[in-house]
């Protein structure tokens, strides 16, 4: 955004400078040429007036020679011709003009007004001495164009300097303006991204930028504060209710255990059913607490060796799987992958998935954990050959209590989904070839240094 604003203002300023400076310099150049020509013609007329007194009135040539000497001191070359186009007097350098000066003199003596040419860095001017139609003579004055060229070069040089200075000022101002506008927007964008990642106490800076951006930052902060209050309140309610339920549930279970110890017949069967319901309710409360803890997690990525964690969890759950007659194995050796995850999150994810799979798979079934590289992700697959899930069940499996076919609390996959997405990964369910369910986890890789 900074570059776009700066380039836009820079191009606009450049166009304005070209449209303003170039015509102005051209106008000043033309005016300087006219002024220089007029000055040259005025000097020529002064010499012509003195020459007329000598040629027409037959006065001494003293004044004429003085004017020629003054022209020579000024760096001009002048020549005086009589009515027959014969050279009467001249400055020492006048001979360099040669035939071109004589042609101008003849043109003036013929009563015409010549178009003085520029000859080898000299500007020529011719004026009649006396009346234009019947002049007594003619004066041709040659003046170097170096001074005119220097003045023109100075005009264009100053114009270019002004243009460059204006362009530099435009660059400075445009960059500062662009940063003034874009920097708070970039900060606001970063704050919104962190808020979306779960940093609920993130707030934007409301002290920088234009008033509109400051108002936007203030509105964002208000929204973030309300979101934080709502989320924390929601989490606190779940955690508090779940925690408070554990004590009466434990007491009720103990009472039922005492009663069941001395009960017989139908009473014992009813008490056993009640104990199962209490156990299911306890698992549900524990699941709610686990969900609350997972939702409160704001991961700070660390380097996690996926192969090591997979091996550890397979070893930890193998006794439970063997007790139930289920084969729990790690797949064939894959590449050594390092994922960027919160500390302990991969262990929680795999524990929930293995627990669900071991519960779902019948005796003599199998659960396999594989890992592989998948583009910019570390992919972990948990396969089982159990009954699988229907399409409707898979569509809602990651929601709390979303799967009506779940045997447990229905919160395990919700916890998995929360932990995976909080770390920037994805989780999806697929059918296992030959029957069963496969959970596919794509986890962000740890950046290579």
Coordinates of N, CA, C and O in Angstrom, one line a residue, residues 276-444:
X276 N -23.6 -47.1 35.7 CA -23.2 -46.9 34.4 C -23.5 -45.5 33.9 O -22.7 -44.8 33.2
X277 N -24.7 -45.0 34.2 CA -25.1 -43.7 33.9 C -24.3 -42.6 34.6 O -23.9 -41.6 34.0
X278 N -24.0 -42.9 35.9 CA -23.1 -41.9 36.6 C -21.7 -41.9 36.0 O -21.1 -40.8 35.8
X279 N -21.2 -43.1 35.6 CA -19.9 -43.1 34.9 C -19.9 -42.4 33.6 O -18.9 -41.6 33.3
X280 N -21.0 -42.5 32.8 CA -21.1 -41.8 31.5 C -21.2 -40.3 31.8 O -20.5 -39.5 31.1
X281 N -21.9 -39.9 32.8 CA -22.0 -38.5 33.1 C -20.7 -37.9 33.6 O -20.3 -36.8 33.3
X282 N -19.9 -38.7 34.3 CA -18.6 -38.3 34.8 C -17.7 -38.1 33.6 O -16.9 -37.1 33.5
X283 N -17.7 -39.0 32.6 CA -16.9 -38.9 31.4 C -17.3 -37.6 30.6 O -16.5 -36.9 30.1
X284 N -18.6 -37.3 30.6 CA -19.1 -36.1 29.9 C -18.6 -34.9 30.6 O -18.1 -33.9 29.9
X285 N -18.6 -34.8 31.9 CA -18.1 -33.7 32.7 C -16.6 -33.5 32.4 O -16.1 -32.4 32.2
X286 N -15.8 -34.7 32.4 CA -14.4 -34.6 32.2 C -14.1 -34.1 30.7 O -13.2 -33.3 30.5
X287 N -15.0 -34.5 29.8 CA -14.8 -34.0 28.4 C -15.1 -32.5 28.3 O -14.4 -31.8 27.6
X288 N -16.1 -32.0 29.0 CA -16.3 -30.6 29.0 C -15.2 -29.8 29.6 O -14.8 -28.8 29.1
X289 N -14.6 -30.3 30.6 CA -13.4 -29.7 31.2 C -12.3 -29.7 30.2 O -11.5 -28.7 30.0
X290 N -12.1 -30.8 29.5 CA -11.0 -30.9 28.5 C -11.3 -29.9 27.3 O -10.3 -29.2 26.9
X291 N -12.5 -29.8 26.9 CA -12.9 -28.8 25.9 C -12.6 -27.4 26.3 O -12.0 -26.5 25.6
X292 N -12.9 -27.1 27.6 CA -12.7 -25.7 28.1 C -11.2 -25.4 28.1 O -10.8 -24.3 27.7
X293 N -10.4 -26.4 28.5 CA -9.0 -26.2 28.6 C -8.4 -26.0 27.1 O -7.5 -25.2 26.9
X294 N -8.9 -26.8 26.2 CA -8.4 -26.7 24.8 C -8.8 -25.4 24.2 O -8.0 -24.8 23.5
X295 N -10.0 -24.8 24.5 CA -10.4 -23.6 24.0 C -9.6 -22.4 24.6 O -9.4 -21.4 24.0
X296 N -9.1 -22.6 25.8 CA -8.3 -21.5 26.5 C -6.9 -21.6 26.0 O -6.1 -20.6 26.3
X297 N -6.5 -22.6 25.3 CA -5.1 -22.7 24.9 C -4.8 -21.7 23.7 O -5.5 -21.6 22.8
X298 N -3.8 -20.9 24.0 CA -3.2 -20.0 22.9 C -1.8 -20.5 22.6 O -0.9 -20.2 23.3
X299 N -1.7 -21.3 21.6 CA -0.4 -22.0 21.3 C 0.7 -21.0 21.0 O 0.5 -20.1 20.2
X300 N 1.9 -21.3 21.5 CA 3.1 -20.7 21.1 C 3.9 -21.8 20.4 O 4.4 -22.7 21.1
X301 N 4.1 -21.7 19.1 CA 4.7 -22.9 18.4 C 6.1 -23.2 18.9 O 6.9 -22.3 19.2
X302 N 6.3 -24.5 19.0 CA 7.6 -25.0 19.3 C 7.9 -26.1 18.3 O 7.0 -26.6 17.7
X303 N 9.2 -26.5 18.2 CA 9.6 -27.6 17.3 C 9.2 -28.9 17.9 O 9.7 -29.3 19.0
X304 N 8.3 -29.7 17.3 CA 7.9 -31.0 17.8 C 8.2 -32.1 16.8 O 7.8 -32.0 15.6
X305 N 9.0 -33.1 17.2 CA 9.4 -34.2 16.4 C 8.2 -35.1 16.3 O 7.8 -35.8 17.2
X306 N 7.6 -35.1 15.1 CA 6.3 -35.9 14.9 C 6.6 -37.4 15.1 O 5.8 -38.1 15.7
X307 N 7.7 -37.9 14.5 CA 8.0 -39.4 14.6 C 8.2 -39.8 16.0 O 7.7 -40.9 16.5
X308 N 8.9 -39.0 16.9 CA 9.1 -39.3 18.2 C 7.8 -39.3 19.0 O 7.6 -40.3 19.9
X309 N 6.9 -38.3 18.8 CA 5.7 -38.3 19.6 C 4.8 -39.5 19.2 O 4.1 -40.1 20.0
X310 N 4.7 -39.8 17.9 CA 3.9 -40.9 17.4 C 4.4 -42.2 18.1 O 3.6 -43.0 18.6
X311 N 5.7 -42.4 18.1 CA 6.3 -43.6 18.8 C 5.9 -43.7 20.2 O 5.6 -44.7 20.8
X312 N 6.0 -42.5 20.9 CA 5.7 -42.5 22.3 C 4.3 -42.8 22.6 O 4.0 -43.6 23.6
X313 N 3.3 -42.3 21.8 CA 1.9 -42.5 22.1 C 1.5 -43.9 21.8 O 0.7 -44.5 22.4
X314 N 2.1 -44.5 20.8 CA 1.9 -45.9 20.4 C 2.3 -46.8 21.6 O 1.6 -47.7 22.0
X315 N 3.5 -46.5 22.1 CA 4.0 -47.3 23.2 C 3.1 -47.1 24.5 O 2.9 -48.1 25.2
X316 N 2.6 -45.9 24.7 CA 1.8 -45.7 25.9 C 0.5 -46.3 25.8 O -0.1 -46.8 26.8
X317 N -0.1 -46.4 24.6 CA -1.5 -47.0 24.5 C -1.5 -48.4 24.1 O -2.5 -49.1 24.1
X318 N -0.3 -49.0 23.9 CA -0.3 -50.4 23.5 C -0.8 -51.4 24.5 O -1.6 -52.3 24.2
X319 N -0.5 -51.2 25.8 CA -1.2 -52.1 26.8 C -2.7 -52.0 26.8 O -3.3 -53.0 26.9
X320 N -3.3 -50.8 26.7 CA -4.7 -50.7 26.6 C -5.3 -51.4 25.4 O -6.3 -52.1 25.5
X321 N -4.6 -51.2 24.3 CA -5.1 -51.8 23.1 C -5.0 -53.3 23.1 O -5.9 -54.1 22.7
X322 N -3.9 -53.9 23.7 CA -3.7 -55.3 23.8 C -4.8 -55.9 24.7 O -5.3 -57.0 24.5
X323 N -5.1 -55.2 25.8 CA -6.2 -55.6 26.7 C -7.5 -55.8 26.0 O -8.3 -56.7 26.4
X324 N -7.8 -55.0 25.0 CA -9.0 -55.1 24.3 C -8.9 -55.9 23.0 O -9.8 -55.9 22.2
X325 N -7.8 -56.5 22.8 CA -7.6 -57.3 21.6 C -7.4 -56.5 20.3 O -7.7 -57.0 19.2
X326 N -6.9 -55.3 20.4 CA -6.7 -54.4 19.2 C -5.2 -54.3 19.0 O -4.4 -54.1 19.9
X327 N -4.8 -54.4 17.7 CA -3.4 -54.2 17.3 C -3.2 -52.7 17.1 O -3.7 -52.1 16.1
X328 N -2.3 -52.1 17.8 CA -1.9 -50.6 17.7 C -0.5 -50.6 17.2 O 0.4 -51.0 17.9
X329 N -0.3 -50.0 16.0 CA 1.1 -50.0 15.5 C 1.3 -48.6 14.8 O 0.4 -47.9 14.5
X330 N 2.6 -48.3 14.7 CA 3.1 -47.2 14.0 C 3.4 -47.7 12.6 O 3.9 -48.8 12.4
X331 N 3.0 -46.9 11.5 CA 3.2 -47.3 10.2 C 4.7 -47.4 9.8 O 5.6 -47.3 10.6
X332 N 4.9 -47.8 8.6 CA 6.2 -47.9 8.0 C 7.0 -46.6 8.3 O 6.5 -45.5 8.3
X333 N 8.3 -46.8 8.4 CA 9.2 -45.7 8.6 C 9.0 -44.6 7.6 O 9.1 -44.9 6.4
X334 N 8.7 -43.4 8.0 CA 8.6 -42.3 7.1 C 9.7 -41.2 7.3 O 10.6 -41.5 8.1
X335 N 9.6 -40.1 6.7 CA 10.6 -39.1 6.9 C 10.6 -38.5 8.3 O 9.5 -38.5 9.0
X336 N 11.7 -38.0 8.7 CA 11.7 -37.3 10.0 C 11.1 -35.9 9.9 O 11.7 -35.1 9.2
X337 N 10.0 -35.7 10.5 CA 9.3 -34.4 10.3 C 9.2 -33.6 11.6 O 9.1 -34.2 12.7
X338 N 9.4 -32.3 11.5 CA 9.3 -31.4 12.7 C 8.2 -30.5 12.5 O 8.2 -29.7 11.5
X339 N 7.2 -30.5 13.3 CA 6.0 -29.6 13.2 C 6.1 -28.5 14.2 O 6.8 -28.5 15.2
X340 N 5.4 -27.4 13.8 CA 5.3 -26.2 14.7 C 4.0 -26.2 15.4 O 2.9 -25.9 14.9
X341 N 4.0 -26.7 16.7 CA 2.8 -26.9 17.5 C 3.1 -26.4 18.9 O 4.2 -26.3 19.4
X342 N 2.0 -26.2 19.6 CA 2.1 -25.8 21.0 C 2.6 -27.0 21.8 O 2.4 -28.2 21.4
X343 N 3.2 -26.7 22.9 CA 3.8 -27.8 23.7 C 2.7 -28.7 24.3 O 1.7 -28.3 24.9
X344 N 2.9 -30.0 24.0 CA 2.0 -31.0 24.5 C 0.7 -31.2 23.7 O -0.1 -32.1 24.0
X345 N 0.5 -30.4 22.6 CA -0.7 -30.4 21.9 C -0.8 -31.7 21.0 O -1.9 -32.3 20.9
X346 N 0.3 -32.1 20.4 CA 0.2 -33.3 19.6 C -0.1 -34.5 20.4 O -0.8 -35.4 20.0
X347 N 0.5 -34.6 21.6 CA 0.2 -35.7 22.5 C -1.3 -35.7 22.8 O -1.9 -36.8 22.8
X348 N -1.9 -34.6 23.1 CA -3.4 -34.6 23.4 C -4.2 -35.0 22.2 O -5.2 -35.8 22.3
X349 N -3.8 -34.5 21.0 CA -4.5 -34.9 19.8 C -4.5 -36.4 19.6 O -5.5 -37.0 19.3
X350 N -3.3 -37.0 19.6 CA -3.1 -38.4 19.4 C -3.8 -39.2 20.5 O -4.4 -40.3 20.2
X351 N -3.8 -38.8 21.7 CA -4.4 -39.5 22.8 C -5.9 -39.6 22.5 O -6.5 -40.7 22.7
X352 N -6.5 -38.5 22.1 CA -8.0 -38.5 21.8 C -8.3 -39.4 20.7 O -9.3 -40.2 20.7
X353 N -7.5 -39.3 19.6 CA -7.8 -40.1 18.4 C -7.6 -41.6 18.7 O -8.4 -42.5 18.2
X354 N -6.5 -42.0 19.4 CA -6.2 -43.4 19.7 C -7.3 -43.9 20.6 O -7.8 -45.1 20.4
X355 N -7.7 -43.1 21.6 CA -8.8 -43.6 22.5 C -10.1 -43.8 21.7 O -10.8 -44.9 21.9
X356 N -10.5 -42.9 20.8 CA -11.7 -43.1 20.0 C -11.6 -44.4 19.2 O -12.5 -45.2 19.0
X357 N -10.4 -44.5 18.5 CA -10.2 -45.7 17.6 C -10.2 -47.0 18.3 O -10.9 -48.0 17.9
X358 N -9.6 -47.1 19.5 CA -9.5 -48.3 20.3 C -10.9 -48.7 20.8 O -11.3 -49.8 20.8
X359 N -11.7 -47.6 21.2 CA -13.1 -47.9 21.6 C -14.0 -48.4 20.4 O -14.9 -49.2 20.6
X360 N -13.7 -47.9 19.2 CA -14.6 -48.2 18.1 C -14.2 -49.5 17.4 O -15.1 -50.2 16.9
X361 N -13.0 -49.9 17.4 CA -12.6 -51.1 16.7 C -12.9 -52.3 17.5 O -12.7 -52.4 18.7
X362 N -13.5 -53.3 16.9 CA -13.8 -54.6 17.6 C -12.5 -55.4 17.9 O -11.5 -55.1 17.4
X363 N -12.7 -56.5 18.7 CA -11.6 -57.3 19.0 C -11.0 -57.9 17.7 O -11.7 -58.1 16.7
X364 N -9.7 -58.0 17.6 CA -8.9 -58.5 16.5 C -8.8 -57.4 15.4 O -8.4 -57.6 14.3
X365 N -9.3 -56.2 15.7 CA -9.1 -55.1 14.8 C -7.8 -54.4 14.9 O -6.9 -54.9 15.7
X366 N -7.5 -53.4 14.1 CA -6.2 -52.7 14.2 C -6.3 -51.2 14.0 O -7.3 -50.7 13.4
X367 N -5.4 -50.5 14.6 CA -5.3 -49.1 14.5 C -3.8 -48.8 14.1 O -2.9 -49.3 14.8
X368 N -3.6 -48.0 13.1 CA -2.3 -47.7 12.6 C -2.1 -46.2 12.5 O -3.0 -45.4 12.0
X369 N -0.9 -45.7 12.9 CA -0.5 -44.3 12.9 C 0.6 -44.2 11.8 O 1.6 -44.8 11.9
X370 N 0.3 -43.3 10.8 CA 1.3 -43.1 9.8 C 1.7 -41.6 9.8 O 0.9 -40.7 10.2
X371 N 2.8 -41.3 9.2 CA 3.2 -39.9 9.0 C 3.9 -39.8 7.6 O 4.5 -40.7 7.2
X372 N 3.8 -38.6 7.1 CA 4.4 -38.3 5.8 C 4.5 -36.8 5.5 O 3.7 -36.1 6.2
X373 N 5.3 -36.4 4.6 CA 5.3 -35.0 4.2 C 4.3 -34.8 3.1 O 4.1 -35.6 2.2
X374 N 3.6 -33.6 3.2 CA 2.5 -33.3 2.3 C 2.7 -31.8 2.0 O 2.0 -31.0 2.6
X375 N 3.5 -31.5 1.0 CA 3.7 -30.1 0.6 C 4.4 -29.3 1.8 O 5.5 -29.7 2.2
X376 N 3.7 -28.3 2.3 CA 4.2 -27.5 3.4 C 3.7 -28.0 4.7 O 3.8 -27.2 5.7
X377 N 3.2 -29.2 4.8 CA 2.6 -29.7 6.0 C 3.2 -31.1 6.4 O 3.8 -31.8 5.5
X378 N 3.1 -31.4 7.7 CA 3.5 -32.7 8.1 C 2.1 -33.4 8.3 O 1.3 -33.0 9.1
X379 N 1.9 -34.5 7.6 CA 0.6 -35.2 7.6 C 0.7 -36.4 8.5 O 1.7 -37.2 8.4
X380 N -0.3 -36.5 9.4 CA -0.4 -37.7 10.3 C -1.7 -38.3 10.0 O -2.8 -37.6 10.0
X381 N -1.7 -39.7 9.9 CA -3.0 -40.4 9.6 C -3.2 -41.4 10.7 O -2.3 -42.2 11.0
X382 N -4.4 -41.4 11.2 CA -4.8 -42.4 12.2 C -5.9 -43.3 11.5 O -7.0 -42.9 11.4
X383 N -5.5 -44.6 11.2 CA -6.4 -45.5 10.5 C -6.9 -46.5 11.4 O -6.2 -47.1 12.2
X384 N -8.2 -46.9 11.2 CA -8.7 -48.1 11.9 C -9.6 -48.9 11.0 O -10.0 -48.3 9.9
X385 N -9.8 -50.1 11.3 CA -10.7 -50.9 10.4 C -12.0 -51.3 11.2 O -12.5 -52.4 11.1
X386 N -12.5 -50.3 11.9 CA -13.7 -50.4 12.7 C -14.9 -50.2 11.8 O -14.9 -50.3 10.5
X387 N -16.1 -49.9 12.4 CA -17.3 -49.7 11.6 C -17.4 -48.5 10.8 O -18.2 -48.3 9.9
X388 N -16.5 -47.5 11.1 CA -16.5 -46.2 10.3 C -17.6 -45.3 10.7 O -18.2 -45.5 11.8
X389 N -17.9 -44.3 9.8 CA -18.9 -43.3 10.1 C -19.7 -43.1 8.8 O -19.2 -43.2 7.7
X390 N -21.0 -42.8 9.0 CA -21.8 -42.4 7.9 C -21.4 -41.0 7.5 O -20.7 -40.3 8.2
X391 N -21.8 -40.6 6.3 CA -21.5 -39.3 5.7 C -22.1 -38.2 6.6 O -21.5 -37.2 6.9
X392 N -23.3 -38.4 7.2 CA -24.0 -37.5 8.0 C -23.2 -37.3 9.3 O -23.0 -36.2 9.8
X393 N -22.7 -38.4 9.9 CA -21.9 -38.4 11.1 C -20.6 -37.7 10.9 O -20.2 -36.9 11.8
X394 N -19.9 -37.9 9.8 CA -18.6 -37.3 9.5 C -18.8 -35.8 9.3 O -17.9 -35.0 9.7
X395 N -20.0 -35.3 8.8 CA -20.2 -33.9 8.6 C -20.3 -33.1 9.9 O -20.0 -31.9 9.9
X396 N -20.7 -33.8 11.0 CA -20.9 -33.1 12.3 C -19.9 -33.6 13.3 O -20.1 -33.2 14.5
X397 N -19.0 -34.4 13.0 CA -18.2 -35.1 14.0 C -17.3 -34.2 14.8 O -17.0 -34.5 16.0
X398 N -16.9 -33.1 14.2 CA -16.0 -32.2 14.9 C -16.7 -31.2 15.8 O -16.1 -30.3 16.4
X399 N -18.0 -31.2 15.8 CA -18.8 -30.3 16.7 C -19.0 -31.0 18.0 O -19.0 -32.2 18.2
X400 N -19.2 -30.2 19.1 CA -19.5 -30.7 20.4 C -20.8 -31.5 20.4 O -21.8 -30.9 19.9
X401 N -20.8 -32.7 20.8 CA -22.0 -33.6 20.9 C -22.6 -33.7 19.5 O -23.8 -34.0 19.4
X402 N -21.8 -33.4 18.4 CA -22.4 -33.5 17.1 C -22.7 -34.8 16.6 O -23.6 -35.0 15.8
X403 N -21.9 -35.8 17.0 CA -22.0 -37.2 16.4 C -23.0 -38.0 17.3 O -22.6 -38.4 18.4
X404 N -24.2 -38.3 16.8 CA -25.1 -39.1 17.6 C -24.7 -40.5 17.7 O -25.2 -41.2 18.5
X405 N -23.7 -41.0 16.9 CA -23.3 -42.3 16.9 C -22.1 -42.6 17.9 O -21.6 -43.7 18.1
X406 N -21.7 -41.5 18.5 CA -20.5 -41.6 19.4 C -20.8 -42.5 20.6 O -21.9 -42.3 21.2
X407 N -19.8 -43.3 21.0 CA -20.0 -44.2 22.2 C -19.7 -43.4 23.5 O -20.2 -43.8 24.5
X408 N -18.8 -42.5 23.4 CA -18.3 -41.8 24.6 C -19.1 -40.5 24.8 O -20.3 -40.4 24.6
X409 N -18.3 -39.4 25.2 CA -19.0 -38.1 25.4 C -19.3 -37.4 24.2 O -20.1 -36.4 24.2
X410 N -18.7 -37.8 23.1 CA -18.9 -37.0 21.8 C -18.0 -35.7 21.8 O -18.3 -34.9 20.9
X411 N -17.0 -35.6 22.6 CA -16.2 -34.4 22.7 C -14.8 -34.6 22.2 O -14.0 -33.7 22.0
X412 N -14.3 -35.9 22.0 CA -13.0 -36.1 21.6 C -12.5 -35.5 20.3 O -11.5 -34.8 20.3
X413 N -13.4 -35.7 19.3 CA -13.0 -35.0 18.0 C -13.1 -33.5 18.0 O -12.4 -32.8 17.3
X414 N -14.0 -33.0 18.8 CA -14.1 -31.5 19.0 C -12.8 -31.0 19.6 O -12.3 -29.9 19.2
X415 N -12.3 -31.7 20.6 CA -11.0 -31.3 21.2 C -9.9 -31.4 20.2 O -9.0 -30.4 20.0
X416 N -9.8 -32.4 19.4 CA -8.8 -32.6 18.3 C -8.9 -31.5 17.3 O -7.9 -30.8 17.0
X417 N -10.1 -31.2 16.9 CA -10.3 -30.1 15.9 C -9.9 -28.8 16.4 O -9.2 -28.0 15.7
X418 N -10.2 -28.5 17.7 CA -9.8 -27.2 18.3 C -8.3 -27.1 18.4 O -7.7 -26.0 18.0
X419 N -7.6 -28.1 18.9 CA -6.2 -28.0 19.0 C -5.5 -28.0 17.7 O -4.5 -27.2 17.5
X420 N -5.9 -28.7 16.7 CA -5.3 -28.7 15.3 C -5.5 -27.3 14.7 O -4.5 -26.7 14.2
X421 N -6.7 -26.8 14.7 CA -6.9 -25.5 14.0 C -6.3 -24.3 14.8 O -5.8 -23.4 14.1
X422 N -6.2 -24.4 16.1 CA -5.5 -23.4 16.8 C -4.1 -23.3 16.5 O -3.4 -22.2 16.6
X423 N -3.5 -24.4 16.0 CA -2.1 -24.4 15.6 C -1.9 -24.1 14.1 O -0.8 -24.2 13.6
X424 N -2.9 -23.8 13.4 CA -2.8 -23.5 12.0 C -2.9 -24.7 11.1 O -2.6 -24.6 9.9
X425 N -3.4 -25.8 11.6 CA -3.5 -27.0 10.8 C -4.9 -27.3 10.4 O -5.8 -26.5 10.7
X426 N -5.1 -28.5 9.8 CA -6.5 -28.9 9.4 C -6.7 -30.3 9.8 O -5.7 -31.1 9.9
X427 N -7.9 -30.7 10.0 CA -8.3 -32.1 10.3 C -9.5 -32.5 9.5 O -10.4 -31.7 9.3
X428 N -9.5 -33.7 8.9 CA -10.6 -34.2 8.2 C -10.7 -35.7 8.3 O -9.8 -36.4 8.8
X429 N -11.9 -36.2 8.0 CA -12.3 -37.6 8.2 C -12.5 -38.2 6.8 O -13.1 -37.6 5.9
X430 N -11.9 -39.4 6.6 CA -12.0 -40.1 5.3 C -12.3 -41.6 5.6 O -12.0 -42.1 6.7
X431 N -12.9 -42.3 4.7 CA -13.1 -43.7 4.8 C -11.8 -44.5 4.6 O -11.0 -44.2 3.7
X432 N -11.6 -45.5 5.4 CA -10.4 -46.3 5.2 C -10.7 -47.4 4.1 O -11.8 -47.9 4.1
X433 N -9.7 -47.6 3.2 CA -9.9 -48.6 2.2 C -10.1 -50.0 2.8 O -9.3 -50.4 3.7
X434 N -11.2 -50.6 2.5 CA -11.6 -51.9 3.1 C -12.5 -51.8 4.3 O -12.9 -52.8 4.8
X435 N -12.8 -50.5 4.7 CA -13.7 -50.4 5.8 C -13.0 -49.7 7.0 O -11.9 -50.0 7.3
X436 N -13.7 -48.8 7.7 CA -13.1 -48.2 8.8 C -13.1 -46.7 8.6 O -13.6 -46.1 7.6
X437 N -12.3 -46.0 9.4 CA -12.2 -44.5 9.4 C -10.8 -44.1 9.5 O -10.0 -44.7 10.2
X438 N -10.4 -43.1 8.7 CA -9.1 -42.5 8.7 C -9.2 -41.0 9.1 O -9.9 -40.3 8.4
X439 N -8.5 -40.6 10.1 CA -8.4 -39.2 10.5 C -7.1 -38.6 9.9 O -6.0 -39.2 10.2
X440 N -7.2 -37.6 9.1 CA -6.1 -37.0 8.4 C -5.8 -35.6 9.0 O -6.6 -34.7 9.0
X441 N -4.6 -35.5 9.6 CA -4.1 -34.3 10.2 C -3.0 -33.6 9.3 O -2.0 -34.3 9.0
X442 N -3.2 -32.4 8.9 CA -2.1 -31.6 8.2 C -1.6 -30.6 9.2 O -2.4 -29.6 9.5
X443 N -0.4 -30.7 9.7 CA 0.1 -29.8 10.7 C 1.2 -29.0 10.1 O 2.0 -29.4 9.2
X444 N 1.3 -27.7 10.5 CA 2.4 -26.8 9.9 C 3.8 -27.3 10.3 O 4.0 -27.7 11.4

